XYZ file of N, CA, C and O in Angstrom:
488
model
N 128.960 53.077 117.167
C 127.951 52.647 116.163
C 128.576 52.294 114.866
O 129.328 53.065 114.288
N 128.309 51.146 114.340
C 128.790 50.729 113.042
C 128.118 51.556 111.911
O 126.855 51.700 111.986
N 128.909 51.973 110.973
C 128.357 52.821 109.901
C 129.073 52.521 108.641
O 130.347 52.431 108.670
N 128.339 52.368 107.511
C 128.903 52.179 106.222
C 128.326 53.312 105.353
O 127.030 53.367 105.203
N 129.174 54.031 104.711
C 128.718 55.155 103.867
C 129.280 55.042 102.545
O 130.462 55.138 102.281
N 128.410 54.839 101.567
C 128.808 54.697 100.187
C 128.914 56.169 99.516
O 128.109 57.029 99.892
N 129.763 56.249 98.585
C 129.854 57.466 97.875
C 130.394 57.136 96.433
O 130.949 56.117 96.193
N 130.333 58.162 95.581
C 130.958 58.039 94.197
C 129.920 57.771 93.110
O 130.368 57.704 91.995
N 128.725 57.590 93.458
C 127.794 57.299 92.371
C 127.467 58.595 91.649
O 127.856 59.687 92.025
N 126.760 58.454 90.597
C 126.391 59.566 89.745
C 125.703 59.234 88.433
O 125.275 58.094 88.242
N 125.708 60.200 87.623
C 125.038 60.013 86.307
C 126.068 60.091 85.245
O 126.727 61.138 85.098
N 126.142 59.068 84.453
C 127.174 59.007 83.365
C 126.561 58.339 82.187
O 125.453 57.797 82.212
N 127.300 58.489 81.068
C 126.830 57.866 79.803
C 127.504 56.474 79.677
O 128.529 56.233 80.219
N 126.863 55.659 78.878
C 127.468 54.315 78.612
C 128.858 54.400 78.132
O 129.298 55.276 77.364
N 129.682 53.471 78.686
C 131.076 53.495 78.403
C 131.991 54.214 79.416
O 133.163 54.033 79.336
N 131.372 54.969 80.265
C 132.126 55.785 81.276
C 132.525 54.895 82.373
O 132.114 53.776 82.517
N 133.295 55.473 83.309
C 133.720 54.830 84.470
C 133.403 55.578 85.722
O 133.263 56.806 85.740
N 133.155 54.845 86.820
C 132.933 55.495 88.164
C 133.687 54.585 89.195
O 133.869 53.398 88.958
N 134.078 55.188 90.253
C 134.637 54.448 91.402
C 133.798 54.764 92.648
O 133.725 55.918 92.978
N 133.240 53.710 93.107
C 132.498 53.819 94.401
C 133.341 53.554 95.544
O 134.297 52.768 95.529
N 133.046 54.250 96.677
C 133.745 54.019 97.911
C 132.758 53.712 98.983
O 131.592 54.139 98.971
N 133.233 53.008 99.939
C 132.400 52.651 101.125
C 133.352 52.816 102.335
O 134.309 52.069 102.576
N 133.048 53.835 103.067
C 133.790 54.184 104.298
C 133.126 53.535 105.511
O 131.979 53.788 105.813
N 133.874 52.668 106.089
C 133.337 51.906 107.314
C 133.901 52.585 108.604
O 135.095 52.954 108.614
N 133.121 52.516 109.596
C 133.535 52.979 110.897
C 132.814 52.149 111.983
O 131.752 51.579 111.751
N 133.360 52.166 113.207
C 132.751 51.443 114.269
C 132.993 49.920 114.243
O 132.336 49.272 115.027
N 133.903 49.441 113.483
C 134.166 48.094 113.386
C 135.626 47.919 112.923
O 136.247 48.791 112.371
N 136.195 46.676 113.183
C 137.524 46.382 112.651
C 137.307 45.826 111.268
O 137.076 44.656 110.986
N 137.368 46.746 110.356
C 137.028 46.441 108.921
C 137.824 45.317 108.329
O 137.286 44.523 107.593
N 139.072 45.201 108.768
C 139.947 44.139 108.145
C 139.460 42.730 108.434
O 139.962 41.805 107.750
N 138.717 42.573 109.351
C 138.258 41.205 109.822
C 136.910 40.857 109.174
O 136.440 39.784 109.415
N 136.402 41.638 108.290
C 135.121 41.385 107.660
C 135.252 41.108 106.142
O 136.059 41.761 105.505
N 134.456 40.108 105.673
C 134.282 40.029 104.261
C 133.543 41.255 103.842
O 132.674 41.714 104.488
N 133.878 41.795 102.711
C 133.259 43.027 102.195
C 132.768 42.906 100.819
O 133.493 42.276 99.928
N 131.583 43.328 100.533
C 130.929 43.100 99.269
C 130.135 44.359 98.765
O 129.852 45.262 99.520
N 129.862 44.296 97.435
C 128.969 45.205 96.846
C 127.717 44.465 96.362
O 128.002 43.423 95.669
N 126.569 44.962 96.627
C 125.355 44.478 95.948
C 124.658 45.678 95.300
O 125.059 46.864 95.536
N 123.783 45.338 94.449
C 122.999 46.431 93.809
C 121.530 46.074 93.659
O 121.216 44.820 93.649
N 120.682 47.038 93.622
C 119.252 46.788 93.373
C 118.916 47.653 92.264
O 118.853 48.878 92.256
N 118.483 46.972 91.130
C 118.034 47.568 89.937
C 116.519 47.789 90.169
O 115.826 46.919 90.657
N 116.091 48.937 89.737
C 114.581 49.237 89.939
C 113.757 48.201 89.406
O 113.874 47.709 88.264
N 112.867 47.736 90.243
C 111.967 46.683 89.897
C 112.443 45.262 89.940
O 111.693 44.320 89.618
N 113.678 45.122 90.399
C 114.253 43.839 90.446
C 114.765 43.533 91.884
O 114.840 44.484 92.672
N 115.091 42.271 92.074
C 115.692 41.913 93.389
C 117.093 42.377 93.468
O 117.857 42.518 92.487
N 117.554 42.535 94.670
C 118.927 42.841 94.971
C 119.876 41.711 94.445
O 119.518 40.507 94.604
N 120.928 42.122 93.828
C 121.864 41.090 93.278
C 123.297 41.362 93.740
O 123.670 42.489 93.982
N 124.007 40.254 93.723
C 125.483 40.338 94.125
C 126.253 40.957 93.064
O 126.048 40.622 91.825
N 127.146 41.793 93.389
C 128.110 42.386 92.436
C 129.496 41.835 92.581
O 130.116 41.445 91.604
N 130.020 42.049 93.754
C 131.470 41.694 93.996
C 131.731 41.465 95.447
O 131.032 42.088 96.255
N 132.723 40.636 95.749
C 133.133 40.383 97.161
C 134.606 40.228 97.232
O 135.235 39.678 96.372
N 135.131 40.681 98.345
C 136.481 40.420 98.645
C 136.597 39.891 100.097
O 136.115 40.520 101.017
N 137.137 38.679 100.223
C 137.302 38.021 101.485
C 138.343 38.713 102.395
O 139.345 39.112 101.823
N 138.115 38.674 103.638
C 139.056 39.323 104.534
C 140.279 38.433 104.739
O 141.439 38.990 104.847
N 140.175 37.154 104.810
C 141.207 36.248 105.121
C 142.298 36.051 104.044
O 143.483 36.174 104.347
N 141.801 35.849 102.848
C 142.795 35.654 101.802
C 142.687 36.605 100.639
O 143.410 36.469 99.641
N 141.810 37.594 100.743
C 141.596 38.690 99.696
C 141.048 38.091 98.420
O 141.195 38.795 97.394
N 140.609 36.931 98.416
C 139.952 36.318 97.160
C 138.758 37.151 96.778
O 137.989 37.619 97.666
N 138.600 37.401 95.467
C 137.496 38.096 94.958
C 136.610 37.260 94.150
O 136.893 36.289 93.566
N 135.279 37.750 94.178
C 134.281 37.071 93.402
C 133.439 38.196 92.687
O 133.240 39.206 93.262
N 132.925 37.849 91.539
C 132.170 38.798 90.826
C 130.867 38.254 90.258
O 130.936 37.029 89.816
N 129.803 38.970 90.165
C 128.685 38.555 89.494
C 128.905 38.467 87.984
O 129.733 39.188 87.457
N 128.249 37.587 87.326
C 128.488 37.341 85.921
C 128.261 38.572 85.071
O 128.979 38.801 84.134
N 127.278 39.394 85.483
C 126.978 40.573 84.682
C 128.066 41.642 84.709
O 127.933 42.504 83.859
N 128.958 41.594 85.691
C 129.951 42.644 85.881
C 131.378 42.211 85.675
O 132.284 42.983 85.664
N 131.587 40.873 85.629
C 132.854 40.254 85.560
C 133.649 40.802 84.307
O 133.084 40.852 83.219
N 134.860 41.290 84.532
C 135.599 41.827 83.468
C 135.498 43.311 83.314
O 136.361 43.920 82.669
N 134.528 43.893 83.981
C 134.291 45.307 83.937
C 134.491 46.033 85.257
O 134.883 47.220 85.286
N 134.151 45.348 86.264
C 134.166 45.916 87.686
C 135.390 45.283 88.397
O 135.642 44.052 88.253
N 136.005 46.036 89.293
C 137.057 45.553 90.086
C 136.867 45.989 91.551
O 136.756 47.146 91.827
N 136.847 45.043 92.450
C 136.725 45.320 93.904
C 138.057 45.377 94.554
O 138.959 44.606 94.206
N 138.211 46.319 95.454
C 139.497 46.414 96.293
C 139.096 46.977 97.593
O 138.023 47.487 97.876
N 140.180 46.906 98.485
C 139.922 47.495 99.807
C 141.190 47.980 100.370
O 142.279 47.504 100.084
N 141.107 49.020 101.212
C 142.180 49.560 101.889
C 141.875 49.473 103.367
O 141.140 50.257 103.938
N 142.380 48.414 103.966
C 142.027 48.166 105.364
C 142.589 49.251 106.314
O 142.017 49.505 107.359
N 143.666 49.821 105.979
C 144.272 50.881 106.817
C 143.350 52.049 106.864
O 143.291 52.793 107.910
N 142.534 52.297 105.857
C 141.580 53.387 105.825
C 140.105 52.886 106.013
O 139.212 53.707 105.918
N 139.984 51.629 106.270
C 138.599 51.035 106.444
C 137.724 51.420 105.249
O 136.585 51.783 105.556
N 138.205 51.263 104.088
C 137.414 51.613 102.942
C 137.424 50.513 101.834
O 138.376 49.899 101.654
N 136.231 50.346 101.317
C 136.009 49.365 100.218
C 135.759 50.202 98.931
O 135.059 51.230 99.036
N 136.249 49.624 97.857
C 136.129 50.376 96.574
C 135.521 49.454 95.479
O 135.576 48.230 95.642
N 134.848 50.056 94.586
C 134.454 49.278 93.443
C 134.689 50.167 92.215
O 134.027 51.212 91.991
N 135.679 49.778 91.416
C 135.930 50.490 90.180
C 135.104 49.882 89.077
O 135.148 48.689 88.845
N 134.276 50.676 88.430
C 133.316 50.303 87.458
C 133.747 50.914 86.106
O 133.776 52.107 85.993
N 134.110 50.068 85.212
C 134.449 50.502 83.853
C 133.499 50.023 82.795
O 132.739 49.049 83.092
N 133.396 50.672 81.707
C 132.532 50.265 80.616
C 131.135 50.156 81.124
O 130.438 49.175 80.887
N 130.666 51.122 81.738
C 129.288 51.100 82.332
C 128.250 51.012 81.283
O 128.395 51.576 80.179
N 127.269 50.269 81.576
C 126.134 50.073 80.638
C 124.897 50.510 81.307
O 124.719 50.519 82.486
N 123.859 50.849 80.476
C 122.622 51.263 81.088
C 121.995 50.250 81.996
O 121.413 50.639 83.014
N 122.216 48.926 81.756
C 121.760 47.970 82.642
C 122.396 47.895 84.022
O 122.036 47.166 84.896
N 123.498 48.651 84.156
C 124.177 48.835 85.419
C 123.459 49.842 86.413
O 123.823 49.967 87.542
N 122.502 50.516 85.869
C 121.780 51.512 86.610
C 121.141 50.899 87.855
O 120.337 49.967 87.644
N 121.473 51.312 89.057
C 121.048 50.778 90.200
C 121.425 51.485 91.402
O 122.322 52.465 91.347
N 120.930 51.133 92.615
C 121.492 51.664 93.821
C 122.478 50.589 94.296
O 122.222 49.374 94.296
N 123.684 51.030 94.596
C 124.830 50.171 94.957
C 125.013 50.187 96.482
O 125.129 51.296 97.043
N 125.050 49.030 97.076
C 125.123 48.965 98.588
C 126.443 48.238 98.964
O 126.816 47.245 98.384
N 127.011 48.780 99.985
C 128.156 48.150 100.582
C 127.642 47.199 101.721
O 126.722 47.554 102.426
N 128.228 46.126 101.841
C 127.906 45.083 102.804
C 129.157 44.482 103.425
O 130.128 44.087 102.691
N 129.120 44.354 104.694
C 130.235 43.654 105.396
C 129.715 42.540 106.260
O 128.570 42.640 106.860
N 130.438 41.456 106.362
C 129.997 40.289 107.274
C 131.096 39.669 107.949
O 132.225 39.460 107.283
N 131.025 39.230 109.152
C 131.994 38.435 109.871
C 131.369 37.297 110.471
O 130.351 37.371 111.288
N 131.761 36.094 110.107
C 131.152 34.835 110.603
C 132.029 34.345 111.794
O 133.188 34.110 111.697
N 131.283 34.297 112.961
C 131.909 33.834 114.138
C 131.665 32.319 114.309
O 131.134 31.663 113.451
N 132.100 31.832 115.493
C 131.888 30.394 115.801
C 130.492 30.107 116.238
O 130.091 28.953 116.337
N 129.712 31.079 116.497
C 128.274 31.008 116.792
C 127.581 32.218 116.248
O 128.206 33.267 115.970
N 126.284 32.117 116.091
C 125.540 33.348 115.536
C 125.766 34.549 116.389
O 125.603 35.682 115.948
N 125.977 34.359 117.700
C 126.154 35.497 118.652
C 127.377 36.305 118.139
O 127.373 37.617 118.346
N 128.335 35.689 117.514
C 129.584 36.407 117.145
C 129.690 36.531 115.565
O 130.704 36.725 115.072
N 128.480 36.433 114.910
C 128.365 36.777 113.484
C 127.675 38.147 113.376
O 126.563 38.267 113.827
N 128.351 38.970 112.602
C 127.859 40.288 112.420
C 127.856 40.689 110.944
O 128.736 40.276 110.151
N 126.766 41.409 110.533
C 126.764 41.941 109.194
C 126.011 43.317 109.144
O 125.172 43.565 110.024
N 126.456 44.098 108.253
C 125.964 45.468 108.222
C 125.799 45.868 106.747
O 126.624 45.447 105.857
N 124.940 46.798 106.535
C 124.691 47.361 105.171
C 124.769 48.838 105.267
O 124.424 49.582 106.224
N 125.231 49.474 104.112
C 125.251 50.874 103.887
C 123.913 51.241 103.426
O 123.015 50.500 103.138
N 123.768 52.589 103.240
C 122.488 53.178 102.730
C 122.462 53.162 101.242
O 121.308 53.319 100.672
N 123.502 52.945 100.539
C 123.462 52.881 99.128
C 123.779 54.223 98.384
O 123.712 55.355 98.934
N 124.312 54.068 97.198
C 124.577 55.253 96.282
C 124.067 54.976 94.947
O 124.194 53.814 94.448
N 123.429 55.895 94.367
C 122.796 55.780 93.032
C 123.794 55.894 91.926
O 124.534 56.802 91.830
N 123.710 54.991 91.043
C 124.496 54.943 89.774
C 123.468 54.939 88.672
O 122.611 54.010 88.570
N 123.545 55.875 87.788
C 122.672 55.987 86.648
C 123.490 56.025 85.335
O 124.316 56.947 85.237
N 123.199 55.210 84.464
C 123.979 55.172 83.154
C 122.984 55.284 82.015
O 122.099 54.524 81.827
N 123.187 56.418 81.246
C 122.351 56.618 80.124
C 122.957 56.023 78.832
O 124.162 55.862 78.718
N 122.122 55.739 77.891
C 122.569 55.120 76.612
C 123.556 56.019 75.877
O 123.524 57.228 76.008
C-alpha cells in the first residue's frame, strides 16, 4: 500500500523555522515528482514547492520563494521542506504529493499524504 506520512509541523512564532518531512513507502519514490501543497483555512489548496524526479529541478510558489527550500533523499524515500522566516500567513495544513506520469493514464499515478499542521503566531 502506498503511504505518505508528513511530520514536523508545529506551533511557532513569526520568524521561526520548521522542517517538514514526508516519508514515502510502497512506491519507488525516486521515480516520482514530489511536491508540497498547503491549504490555508478558508482558502483553496495552493502549490508550495516541487522537485522533479528526472532533473531535480525545483519550483516554488511566489509566496514562499526565498524562504522555503524543498529537497529529497531518494535513498530514504523522504521529501523535505525547510521553512525559514515563517509568517502568520504560512499557517496551513501542509500536504505531501507525488506523481508519476506514464505513457498512458493507466501508468500515471499520484498520491497524497494526510497533512501536517503548521501554525505561525504573530
